[in-house]
PDB file of C-alpha atoms in Angstrom:
ATOM      1  CA  MET P  14     158.395 -38.230 -48.698  1.00  0.00           C
ATOM      2  CA  SER P  15     161.011 -38.058 -45.970  1.00  0.00           C
ATOM      3  CA  ASP P  16     163.472 -40.168 -47.975  1.00  0.00           C
ATOM      4  CA  GLN P  17     164.102 -39.089 -51.545  1.00  0.00           C
ATOM      5  CA  THR P  18     166.408 -37.790 -54.215  1.00  0.00           C
ATOM      6  CA  GLN P  19     165.354 -34.994 -56.533  1.00  0.00           C
ATOM      7  CA  ARG P  20     167.027 -33.829 -59.713  1.00  0.00           C
ATOM      8  CA  PHE P  21     167.107 -30.271 -61.059  1.00  0.00           C
ATOM      9  CA  LEU P  22     168.455 -28.690 -64.224  1.00  0.00           C
ATOM     10  CA  PHE P  23     169.474 -25.099 -64.951  1.00  0.00           C
ATOM     11  CA  ASP P  24     167.854 -23.748 -68.102  1.00  0.00           C
ATOM     12  CA  ASP P  25     170.617 -21.258 -68.980  1.00  0.00           C
ATOM     13  CA  ASN P  26     173.676 -23.224 -67.840  1.00  0.00           C
ATOM     14  CA  ASP P  27     175.225 -26.566 -68.639  1.00  0.00           C
ATOM     15  CA  VAL P  28     174.800 -27.732 -65.060  1.00  0.00           C
ATOM     16  CA  ARG P  29     172.510 -30.214 -63.383  1.00  0.00           C
ATOM     17  CA  GLY P  30     171.974 -30.936 -59.712  1.00  0.00           C
ATOM     18  CA  GLU P  31     170.615 -33.479 -57.292  1.00  0.00           C
ATOM     19  CA  THR P  32     169.440 -33.322 -53.701  1.00  0.00           C
ATOM     20  CA  ALA P  33     169.142 -36.237 -51.293  1.00  0.00           C
ATOM     21  CA  THR P  34     167.249 -36.512 -48.016  1.00  0.00           C
ATOM     22  CA  LEU P  35     167.398 -39.630 -45.844  1.00  0.00           C
ATOM     23  CA  ALA P  36     165.519 -39.864 -42.562  1.00  0.00           C
ATOM     24  CA  GLU P  37     163.723 -43.180 -42.062  1.00  0.00           C
ATOM     25  CA  SER P  38     166.278 -45.158 -44.079  1.00  0.00           C
ATOM     26  CA  TYR P  39     169.106 -43.481 -42.151  1.00  0.00           C
ATOM     27  CA  GLN P  40     167.430 -44.367 -38.857  1.00  0.00           C
ATOM     28  CA  HIS P  41     167.157 -47.999 -39.969  1.00  0.00           C
ATOM     29  CA  VAL P  42     170.927 -48.052 -40.518  1.00  0.00           C
ATOM     30  CA  LEU P  43     171.679 -46.439 -37.150  1.00  0.00           C
ATOM     31  CA  ALA P  44     169.214 -48.666 -35.265  1.00  0.00           C
ATOM     32  CA  LYS P  45     171.320 -51.751 -35.965  1.00  0.00           C
ATOM     33  CA  HIS P  46     174.410 -50.485 -34.094  1.00  0.00           C
ATOM     34  CA  ALA P  47     175.189 -48.063 -31.250  1.00  0.00           C
ATOM     35  CA  TYR P  48     177.495 -45.783 -33.222  1.00  0.00           C
ATOM     36  CA  PRO P  49     179.334 -42.873 -31.567  1.00  0.00           C
ATOM     37  CA  GLU P  50     178.042 -39.524 -32.842  1.00  0.00           C
ATOM     38  CA  PRO P  51     181.007 -38.737 -35.158  1.00  0.00           C
ATOM     39  CA  VAL P  52     180.751 -42.191 -36.737  1.00  0.00           C
ATOM     40  CA  ALA P  53     176.974 -41.886 -37.177  1.00  0.00           C
ATOM     41  CA  GLN P  54     177.434 -38.517 -38.882  1.00  0.00           C
ATOM     42  CA  LEU P  55     180.156 -39.781 -41.216  1.00  0.00           C
ATOM     43  CA  LEU P  56     178.086 -42.837 -42.115  1.00  0.00           C
ATOM     44  CA  GLY P  57     175.112 -40.564 -42.819  1.00  0.00           C
ATOM     45  CA  GLU P  58     177.181 -38.377 -45.125  1.00  0.00           C
ATOM     46  CA  LEU P  59     178.343 -41.460 -47.019  1.00  0.00           C
ATOM     47  CA  LEU P  60     174.736 -42.658 -47.367  1.00  0.00           C
ATOM     48  CA  ALA P  61     173.711 -39.264 -48.762  1.00  0.00           C
ATOM     49  CA  ALA P  62     176.671 -39.289 -51.158  1.00  0.00           C
ATOM     50  CA  ALA P  63     175.709 -42.723 -52.481  1.00  0.00           C
ATOM     51  CA  ALA P  64     172.111 -41.604 -53.035  1.00  0.00           C
ATOM     52  CA  LEU P  65     173.327 -38.523 -54.924  1.00  0.00           C
ATOM     53  CA  LEU P  66     175.693 -40.518 -57.115  1.00  0.00           C
ATOM     54  CA  VAL P  67     173.058 -43.082 -58.059  1.00  0.00           C
ATOM     55  CA  GLY P  68     170.924 -40.192 -59.270  1.00  0.00           C
ATOM     56  CA  THR P  69     173.624 -39.174 -61.753  1.00  0.00           C
ATOM     57  CA  LEU P  70     174.183 -42.685 -63.138  1.00  0.00           C
ATOM     58  CA  LYS P  71     172.102 -44.492 -65.711  1.00  0.00           C
ATOM     59  CA  PHE P  72     172.591 -48.154 -64.868  1.00  0.00           C
ATOM     60  CA  ASP P  73     170.882 -51.206 -63.419  1.00  0.00           C
ATOM     61  CA  GLY P  74     172.949 -52.586 -60.590  1.00  0.00           C
ATOM     62  CA  LEU P  75     174.720 -51.647 -57.391  1.00  0.00           C
ATOM     63  CA  LEU P  76     176.864 -48.701 -56.305  1.00  0.00           C
ATOM     64  CA  SER P  77     179.105 -49.187 -53.286  1.00  0.00           C
ATOM     65  CA  LEU P  78     181.270 -46.716 -51.375  1.00  0.00           C
ATOM     66  CA  GLN P  79     183.853 -48.363 -49.125  1.00  0.00           C
ATOM     67  CA  ALA P  80     186.318 -46.389 -47.011  1.00  0.00           C
ATOM     68  CA  ARG P  81     189.179 -48.048 -45.130  1.00  0.00           C
ATOM     69  CA  SER P  82     191.840 -46.755 -42.761  1.00  0.00           C
ATOM     70  CA  GLU P  83     194.173 -47.810 -39.963  1.00  0.00           C
ATOM     71  CA  GLY P  84     192.567 -45.276 -37.616  1.00  0.00           C
ATOM     72  CA  PRO P  85     189.675 -45.342 -35.121  1.00  0.00           C
ATOM     73  CA  VAL P  86     187.269 -46.159 -37.984  1.00  0.00           C
ATOM     74  CA  PRO P  87     188.789 -49.018 -40.007  1.00  0.00           C
ATOM     75  CA  LEU P  88     185.756 -49.429 -42.266  1.00  0.00           C
ATOM     76  CA  LEU P  89     182.792 -47.507 -43.612  1.00  0.00           C
ATOM     77  CA  MET P  90     180.647 -49.197 -46.246  1.00  0.00           C
ATOM     78  CA  VAL P  91     177.484 -48.049 -47.986  1.00  0.00           C
ATOM     79  CA  GLU P  92     175.575 -49.673 -50.817  1.00  0.00           C
ATOM     80  CA  CYS P  93     172.841 -48.089 -52.942  1.00  0.00           C
ATOM     81  CA  SER P  94     171.087 -49.958 -55.727  1.00  0.00           C
ATOM     82  CA  SER P  95     169.757 -48.426 -58.923  1.00  0.00           C
ATOM     83  CA  ASP P  96     166.329 -48.864 -57.283  1.00  0.00           C
ATOM     84  CA  ARG P  97     167.562 -46.518 -54.516  1.00  0.00           C
ATOM     85  CA  GLU P  98     167.648 -49.188 -51.818  1.00  0.00           C
ATOM     86  CA  VAL P  99     170.375 -48.363 -49.305  1.00  0.00           C
ATOM     87  CA  ARG P 100     172.221 -50.035 -46.473  1.00  0.00           C
ATOM     88  CA  GLY P 101     175.392 -49.178 -44.586  1.00  0.00           C
ATOM     89  CA  ILE P 102     177.747 -50.219 -41.818  1.00  0.00           C
ATOM     90  CA  ALA P 103     180.784 -48.932 -39.915  1.00  0.00           C
ATOM     91  CA  ARG P 104     183.531 -50.609 -37.902  1.00  0.00           C
ATOM     92  CA  TYR P 105     185.085 -48.502 -35.158  1.00  0.00           C
ATOM     93  CA  HIS P 106     187.133 -48.434 -31.953  1.00  0.00           C
ATOM     94  CA  ALA P 107     184.936 -46.452 -29.568  1.00  0.00           C
ATOM     95  CA  GLU P 108     187.687 -45.773 -27.018  1.00  0.00           C
ATOM     96  CA  GLN P 109     189.716 -43.909 -29.660  1.00  0.00           C
ATOM     97  CA  ILE P 110     186.947 -41.578 -30.807  1.00  0.00           C
ATOM     98  CA  ALA P 111     186.589 -38.046 -29.410  1.00  0.00           C
ATOM     99  CA  PRO P 112     183.100 -36.448 -29.423  1.00  0.00           C
ATOM    100  CA  ASP P 113     184.212 -33.838 -31.982  1.00  0.00           C
ATOM    101  CA  ALA P 114     186.473 -36.073 -34.097  1.00  0.00           C
ATOM    102  CA  THR P 115     187.008 -34.991 -37.702  1.00  0.00           C
ATOM    103  CA  LEU P 116     187.312 -37.164 -40.808  1.00  0.00           C
ATOM    104  CA  ARG P 117     191.110 -36.983 -40.697  1.00  0.00           C
ATOM    105  CA  GLU P 118     191.090 -38.044 -37.036  1.00  0.00           C
ATOM    106  CA  LEU P 119     188.625 -40.872 -37.620  1.00  0.00           C
ATOM    107  CA  MET P 120     190.220 -42.216 -40.806  1.00  0.00           C
ATOM    108  CA  PRO P 121     193.827 -40.983 -41.091  1.00  0.00           C
ATOM    109  CA  GLU P 122     195.465 -41.842 -44.416  1.00  0.00           C
ATOM    110  CA  GLY P 123     192.202 -43.501 -45.436  1.00  0.00           C
ATOM    111  CA  MET P 124     191.151 -44.525 -48.920  1.00  0.00           C
ATOM    112  CA  LEU P 125     187.676 -44.508 -50.464  1.00  0.00           C
ATOM    113  CA  ALA P 126     186.739 -46.964 -53.218  1.00  0.00           C
ATOM    114  CA  ILE P 127     183.779 -46.094 -55.445  1.00  0.00           C
ATOM    115  CA  THR P 128     182.488 -49.185 -57.235  1.00  0.00           C
ATOM    116  CA  VAL P 129     179.776 -49.414 -59.868  1.00  0.00           C
ATOM    117  CA  ASP P 130     178.670 -53.003 -60.399  1.00  0.00           C
ATOM    118  CA  PRO P 131     176.090 -53.139 -63.215  1.00  0.00           C
ATOM    119  CA  ALA P 132     173.811 -56.121 -63.683  1.00  0.00           C
ATOM    120  CA  LYS P 133     175.138 -56.270 -67.237  1.00  0.00           C
ATOM    121  CA  GLY P 134     178.449 -54.914 -68.425  1.00  0.00           C
ATOM    122  CA  GLN P 135     181.832 -54.199 -66.923  1.00  0.00           C
ATOM    123  CA  ARG P 136     182.439 -53.427 -63.271  1.00  0.00           C
ATOM    124  CA  TYR P 137     184.132 -50.081 -62.614  1.00  0.00           C
ATOM    125  CA  GLN P 138     186.066 -48.881 -59.582  1.00  0.00           C
ATOM    126  CA  GLY P 139     187.723 -45.589 -58.717  1.00  0.00           C
ATOM    127  CA  ILE P 140     189.811 -44.821 -55.632  1.00  0.00           C
ATOM    128  CA  VAL P 141     190.429 -41.537 -53.837  1.00  0.00           C
ATOM    129  CA  GLY P 142     192.442 -40.686 -50.733  1.00  0.00           C
ATOM    130  CA  LEU P 143     190.548 -39.260 -47.757  1.00  0.00           C
ATOM    131  CA  GLU P 144     192.779 -36.213 -47.620  1.00  0.00           C
ATOM    132  CA  GLY P 145     190.139 -33.461 -47.707  1.00  0.00           C
ATOM    133  CA  VAL P 146     188.747 -31.615 -44.708  1.00  0.00           C
ATOM    134  CA  ASP P 147     185.529 -33.625 -45.003  1.00  0.00           C
ATOM    135  CA  LEU P 148     183.908 -36.315 -47.098  1.00  0.00           C
ATOM    136  CA  ALA P 149     182.305 -33.821 -49.499  1.00  0.00           C
ATOM    137  CA  ALA P 150     185.723 -32.305 -50.270  1.00  0.00           C
ATOM    138  CA  CYS P 151     187.219 -35.762 -50.882  1.00  0.00           C
ATOM    139  CA  LEU P 152     184.494 -36.724 -53.333  1.00  0.00           C
ATOM    140  CA  SER P 153     184.689 -33.369 -55.105  1.00  0.00           C
ATOM    141  CA  GLU P 154     188.455 -33.787 -55.444  1.00  0.00           C
ATOM    142  CA  TYR P 155     188.001 -37.270 -56.894  1.00  0.00           C
ATOM    143  CA  PHE P 156     185.866 -35.927 -59.732  1.00  0.00           C
ATOM    144  CA  ALA P 157     188.209 -32.974 -60.242  1.00  0.00           C
ATOM    145  CA  ALA P 158     191.189 -35.303 -60.636  1.00  0.00           C
ATOM    146  CA  SER P 159     189.440 -37.878 -62.829  1.00  0.00           C
ATOM    147  CA  GLU P 160     188.305 -37.561 -66.415  1.00  0.00           C
ATOM    148  CA  GLN P 161     184.670 -37.558 -65.376  1.00  0.00           C
ATOM    149  CA  LEU P 162     182.307 -34.582 -65.376  1.00  0.00           C
ATOM    150  CA  PRO P 163     183.280 -31.875 -62.825  1.00  0.00           C
ATOM    151  CA  THR P 164     181.132 -32.525 -59.751  1.00  0.00           C
ATOM    152  CA  ARG P 165     180.799 -30.853 -56.349  1.00  0.00           C
ATOM    153  CA  PHE P 166     179.222 -32.225 -53.169  1.00  0.00           C
ATOM    154  CA  TRP P 167     177.741 -30.683 -50.014  1.00  0.00           C
ATOM    155  CA  LEU P 168     176.902 -33.214 -47.272  1.00  0.00           C
ATOM    156  CA  ALA P 169     175.535 -33.077 -43.724  1.00  0.00           C
ATOM    157  CA  ALA P 170     174.163 -35.519 -41.131  1.00  0.00           C
ATOM    158  CA  ASP P 171     173.080 -35.155 -37.509  1.00  0.00           C
ATOM    159  CA  SER P 172     171.936 -38.666 -36.457  1.00  0.00           C
ATOM    160  CA  ARG P 173     168.364 -37.757 -37.406  1.00  0.00           C
ATOM    161  CA  ARG P 174     168.698 -36.867 -41.065  1.00  0.00           C
ATOM    162  CA  ALA P 175     171.370 -37.234 -43.702  1.00  0.00           C
ATOM    163  CA  CYS P 176     171.209 -34.785 -46.599  1.00  0.00           C
ATOM    164  CA  GLY P 177     173.241 -33.811 -49.605  1.00  0.00           C
ATOM    165  CA  LEU P 178     173.467 -31.497 -52.580  1.00  0.00           C
ATOM    166  CA  LEU P 179     175.333 -32.218 -55.806  1.00  0.00           C
ATOM    167  CA  LEU P 180     176.166 -29.989 -58.771  1.00  0.00           C
ATOM    168  CA  GLN P 181     177.586 -31.433 -61.967  1.00  0.00           C
ATOM    169  CA  GLN P 182     178.820 -29.590 -65.040  1.00  0.00           C
ATOM    170  CA  LEU P 183     177.496 -31.064 -68.273  1.00  0.00           C
ATOM    171  CA  PRO P 184     179.127 -31.099 -71.736  1.00  0.00           C
ATOM    172  CA  ALA P 185     178.872 -27.792 -73.602  1.00  0.00           C
ATOM    173  CA  ASP P 186     175.428 -27.199 -75.018  1.00  0.00           C
ATOM    174  CA  ARG P 187     173.999 -23.871 -73.887  1.00  0.00           C
ATOM    175  CA  ILE P 188     177.346 -22.158 -73.268  1.00  0.00           C
ATOM    176  CA  HIS P 189     180.286 -22.898 -75.601  1.00  0.00           C
ATOM    177  CA  ASP P 190     182.837 -20.220 -74.682  1.00  0.00           C
ATOM    178  CA  PRO P 191     185.317 -21.851 -72.231  1.00  0.00           C
ATOM    179  CA  GLU P 192     185.758 -18.755 -70.061  1.00  0.00           C
ATOM    180  CA  GLU P 193     182.027 -18.143 -69.862  1.00  0.00           C
ATOM    181  CA  ARG P 194     181.434 -21.808 -68.989  1.00  0.00           C
ATOM    182  CA  GLU P 195     183.961 -21.684 -66.170  1.00  0.00           C
ATOM    183  CA  ALA P 196     182.539 -18.420 -64.831  1.00  0.00           C
ATOM    184  CA  SER P 197     179.016 -19.854 -64.851  1.00  0.00           C
ATOM    185  CA  TRP P 198     180.165 -23.052 -63.120  1.00  0.00           C
ATOM    186  CA  GLN P 199     182.056 -21.101 -60.480  1.00  0.00           C
ATOM    187  CA  HIS P 200     179.069 -18.788 -59.887  1.00  0.00           C
ATOM    188  CA  LEU P 201     176.708 -21.692 -59.167  1.00  0.00           C
ATOM    189  CA  ARG P 202     179.291 -23.393 -56.911  1.00  0.00           C
ATOM    190  CA  THR P 203     179.916 -20.175 -54.983  1.00  0.00           C
ATOM    191  CA  LEU P 204     176.218 -19.776 -54.270  1.00  0.00           C
ATOM    192  CA  ALA P 205     176.008 -23.376 -53.055  1.00  0.00           C
ATOM    193  CA  ASP P 206     178.960 -22.750 -50.727  1.00  0.00           C
ATOM    194  CA  THR P 207     176.747 -20.310 -48.785  1.00  0.00           C
ATOM    195  CA  LEU P 208     174.446 -23.171 -47.770  1.00  0.00           C
ATOM    196  CA  SER P 209     174.859 -24.067 -44.104  1.00  0.00           C
ATOM    197  CA  ALA P 210     174.571 -27.581 -42.692  1.00  0.00           C
ATOM    198  CA  GLU P 211     171.548 -26.452 -40.693  1.00  0.00           C
ATOM    199  CA  GLU P 212     169.798 -25.278 -43.864  1.00  0.00           C
ATOM    200  CA  LEU P 213     170.670 -28.445 -45.749  1.00  0.00           C
ATOM    201  CA  LEU P 214     169.301 -30.602 -42.930  1.00  0.00           C
ATOM    202  CA  GLY P 215     166.297 -28.504 -42.017  1.00  0.00           C
ATOM    203  CA  LEU P 216     164.839 -27.217 -45.285  1.00  0.00           C
ATOM    204  CA  ASP P 217     163.020 -28.987 -48.108  1.00  0.00           C
ATOM    205  CA  THR P 218     164.498 -29.076 -51.605  1.00  0.00           C
ATOM    206  CA  GLU P 219     162.326 -26.312 -53.062  1.00  0.00           C
ATOM    207  CA  THR P 220     163.226 -23.928 -50.231  1.00  0.00           C
ATOM    208  CA  VAL P 221     166.941 -24.707 -50.499  1.00  0.00           C
ATOM    209  CA  LEU P 222     166.950 -24.115 -54.252  1.00  0.00           C
ATOM    210  CA  HIS P 223     164.947 -20.900 -53.926  1.00  0.00           C
ATOM    211  CA  ARG P 224     167.394 -19.528 -51.344  1.00  0.00           C
ATOM    212  CA  LEU P 225     170.381 -20.367 -53.507  1.00  0.00           C
ATOM    213  CA  TYR P 226     169.140 -19.868 -57.058  1.00  0.00           C
ATOM    214  CA  HIS P 227     166.019 -17.689 -57.042  1.00  0.00           C
ATOM    215  CA  GLU P 228     167.573 -15.608 -59.838  1.00  0.00           C
ATOM    216  CA  GLU P 229     168.435 -18.667 -61.944  1.00  0.00           C
ATOM    217  CA  PRO P 230     165.733 -20.358 -64.048  1.00  0.00           C
ATOM    218  CA  LEU P 231     165.741 -24.068 -63.283  1.00  0.00           C
ATOM    219  CA  ARG P 232     163.521 -27.110 -63.588  1.00  0.00           C
ATOM    220  CA  LEU P 233     162.876 -29.386 -60.618  1.00  0.00           C
ATOM    221  CA  PHE P 234     161.993 -32.963 -61.510  1.00  0.00           C
ATOM    222  CA  GLU P 235     159.832 -35.463 -59.684  1.00  0.00           C
ATOM    223  CA  ALA P 236     161.269 -36.837 -56.452  1.00  0.00           C
ATOM    224  CA  GLN P 237     162.450 -40.453 -56.350  1.00  0.00           C
ATOM    225  CA  PRO P 238     161.931 -42.428 -53.121  1.00  0.00           C
ATOM    226  CA  ILE P 239     164.780 -44.023 -51.161  1.00  0.00           C
ATOM    227  CA  ARG P 240     164.353 -46.873 -48.702  1.00  0.00           C
ATOM    228  CA  PHE P 241     166.461 -49.076 -46.483  1.00  0.00           C
ATOM    229  CA  CYS P 242     166.715 -52.634 -47.729  1.00  0.00           C
ATOM    230  CA  CYS P 243     169.209 -55.356 -46.918  1.00  0.00           C
ATOM    231  CA  SER P 244     170.013 -57.929 -49.580  1.00  0.00           C
ATOM    232  CA  CYS P 245     170.808 -60.694 -47.104  1.00  0.00           C
ATOM    233  CA  SER P 246     168.701 -63.877 -47.180  1.00  0.00           C
ATOM    234  CA  ARG P 247     168.676 -67.429 -45.888  1.00  0.00           C
ATOM    235  CA  GLU P 248     169.511 -68.623 -49.391  1.00  0.00           C
ATOM    236  CA  ARG P 249     172.603 -66.397 -49.621  1.00  0.00           C
ATOM    237  CA  SER P 250     173.753 -67.577 -46.202  1.00  0.00           C
ATOM    238  CA  ALA P 251     173.285 -71.185 -47.300  1.00  0.00           C
ATOM    239  CA  ASN P 252     175.303 -70.528 -50.454  1.00  0.00           C
ATOM    240  CA  ALA P 253     178.123 -69.188 -48.272  1.00  0.00           C
ATOM    241  CA  LEU P 254     178.131 -72.484 -46.355  1.00  0.00           C
ATOM    242  CA  VAL P 255     178.099 -74.469 -49.588  1.00  0.00           C
ATOM    243  CA  SER P 256     181.154 -72.515 -50.724  1.00  0.00           C
ATOM    244  CA  LEU P 257     182.958 -73.679 -47.560  1.00  0.00           C
ATOM    245  CA  GLY P 258     182.485 -77.297 -48.592  1.00  0.00           C
ATOM    246  CA  GLN P 259     180.740 -80.149 -46.800  1.00  0.00           C
ATOM    247  CA  HIS P 260     183.690 -81.172 -44.617  1.00  0.00           C
ATOM    248  CA  ASP P 261     184.350 -77.657 -43.279  1.00  0.00           C
ATOM    249  CA  SER P 262     180.641 -76.985 -42.765  1.00  0.00           C
ATOM    250  CA  GLU P 263     180.194 -80.185 -40.760  1.00  0.00           C
ATOM    251  CA  GLN P 264     183.285 -79.378 -38.715  1.00  0.00           C
ATOM    252  CA  LEU P 265     181.959 -75.881 -38.024  1.00  0.00           C
ATOM    253  CA  LEU P 266     178.647 -77.432 -37.000  1.00  0.00           C
ATOM    254  CA  GLN P 267     180.426 -79.548 -34.381  1.00  0.00           C
ATOM    255  CA  GLU P 268     182.524 -76.633 -33.121  1.00  0.00           C
ATOM    256  CA  GLN P 269     179.434 -74.486 -32.609  1.00  0.00           C
ATOM    257  CA  GLY P 270     177.465 -77.117 -30.681  1.00  0.00           C
ATOM    258  CA  GLY P 271     175.148 -78.416 -33.373  1.00  0.00           C
ATOM    259  CA  THR P 272     174.015 -75.212 -35.071  1.00  0.00           C
ATOM    260  CA  ILE P 273     175.691 -72.702 -37.382  1.00  0.00           C
ATOM    261  CA  THR P 274     174.574 -69.099 -37.008  1.00  0.00           C
ATOM    262  CA  VAL P 275     175.148 -66.661 -39.861  1.00  0.00           C
ATOM    263  CA  ASP P 276     174.707 -63.006 -38.850  1.00  0.00           C
ATOM    264  CA  CYS P 277     174.206 -60.185 -41.331  1.00  0.00           C
ATOM    265  CA  GLN P 278     176.478 -57.325 -40.325  1.00  0.00           C
ATOM    266  CA  PHE P 279     174.260 -54.758 -42.053  1.00  0.00           C
ATOM    267  CA  CYS P 280     170.852 -55.517 -40.530  1.00  0.00           C
ATOM    268  CA  ASN P 281     171.630 -57.962 -37.686  1.00  0.00           C
ATOM    269  CA  GLU P 282     169.349 -60.595 -39.216  1.00  0.00           C
ATOM    270  CA  ARG P 283     170.311 -64.065 -37.999  1.00  0.00           C
ATOM    271  CA  TYR P 284     170.104 -67.299 -39.999  1.00  0.00           C
ATOM    272  CA  VAL P 285     170.485 -70.611 -38.133  1.00  0.00           C
ATOM    273  CA  PHE P 286     171.363 -73.952 -39.714  1.00  0.00           C
ATOM    274  CA  ASP P 287     171.300 -77.306 -37.879  1.00  0.00           C
ATOM    275  CA  ALA P 288     172.602 -80.730 -38.889  1.00  0.00           C
ATOM    276  CA  ALA P 289     169.487 -81.501 -40.934  1.00  0.00           C
ATOM    277  CA  ASP P 290     169.869 -78.214 -42.827  1.00  0.00           C
ATOM    278  CA  ILE P 291     173.529 -78.894 -43.591  1.00  0.00           C
ATOM    279  CA  GLY P 292     172.750 -82.424 -44.741  1.00  0.00           C
ATOM    280  CA  GLN P 293     170.025 -81.123 -47.029  1.00  0.00           C
ATOM    281  CA  LEU P 294     172.316 -78.459 -48.507  1.00  0.00           C
ATOM    282  CA  PHE P 295     174.942 -80.948 -49.582  1.00  0.00           C
ATOM    283  CA  ALA P 296     172.364 -83.523 -50.697  1.00  0.00           C
ATOM    284  CA  GLY P 297     171.217 -80.998 -53.273  1.00  0.00           C
ATOM    285  CA  GLY P 298     167.988 -80.212 -51.460  1.00  0.00           C
ATOM    286  CA  GLY P 299     168.513 -76.472 -51.308  1.00  0.00           C
ATOM    287  CA  THR P 300     167.359 -74.352 -48.385  1.00  0.00           C
ATOM    288  CA  GLN P 301     164.135 -74.415 -46.407  1.00  0.00           C
ATOM    289  CA  PRO P 302     162.759 -71.608 -44.225  1.00  0.00           C
ATOM    290  CA  ALA P 303     163.797 -71.755 -40.601  1.00  0.00           C
ATOM    291  CA  SER P 304     161.353 -73.497 -38.267  1.00  0.00           C
ATOM    292  CA  ASP P 305     159.176 -71.537 -35.846  1.00  0.00           C
ATOM    293  CA  THR P 306     161.587 -72.353 -33.029  1.00  0.00           C
ATOM    294  CA  ARG P 307     164.644 -70.884 -34.779  1.00  0.00           C
ATOM    295  CA  HIS P 308     165.262 -67.220 -35.658  1.00  0.00           C
TER     296      HIS P 308
END
């Protein structure tokens, strides 16, 4: 599989890990918009981060990562469901973006919101400033500053593939001495720091783990597939019009020359509603598929 996450667990340490590789799904995201290279890379890193985080969570629902700034990239947004279906989008000012722009240059004084929205249960959100040298450092700092399990990220993207590695320290089980636990955690992190972006992007999971941890006994679990999927639909678009109210929808219909077009920003799918559709919506008739002459 070209698009997958894969979990691994160290036998002698209280540490688990996850790798993520996105190729086809990443290309689906990039195909919808002509992103400048630095924006495409940053969006790829965020996609990989979302895939890694979903692998560490046990929930049924949606994880979203949304970064905002007043800089050349006002918005980055990625969603990954518990079924590992991903989508993403970026907003940017192309004229302000240098070919080698860094995270701090793209999103100065930016903030990243991490939201877990379970199908059942309470919604959770955490926020971290984009003050690190890169996205991986920002996410690692978020976990270091929160009360969650210590977690480190390594991310890379090159407009062809987006990949990531995550290490997470687990509660004491195999090692109970605090100093020994910290030394073990630092040792595994230090080895991961030797991994280059080229290796992360170009090597499969087994090869990466062998290069880093061939002296550490670990178990590699079955890979889980990732795919691009957009949750937009004609029904959701119709519900958005219903929420506007009949008067505003009819007024919008007149302003737009007899049809209302709803565009999905994530996948560029287009849903068109004419006067008959609007009348049916507010008569309680629901939505019908678009005719063959409308796309």
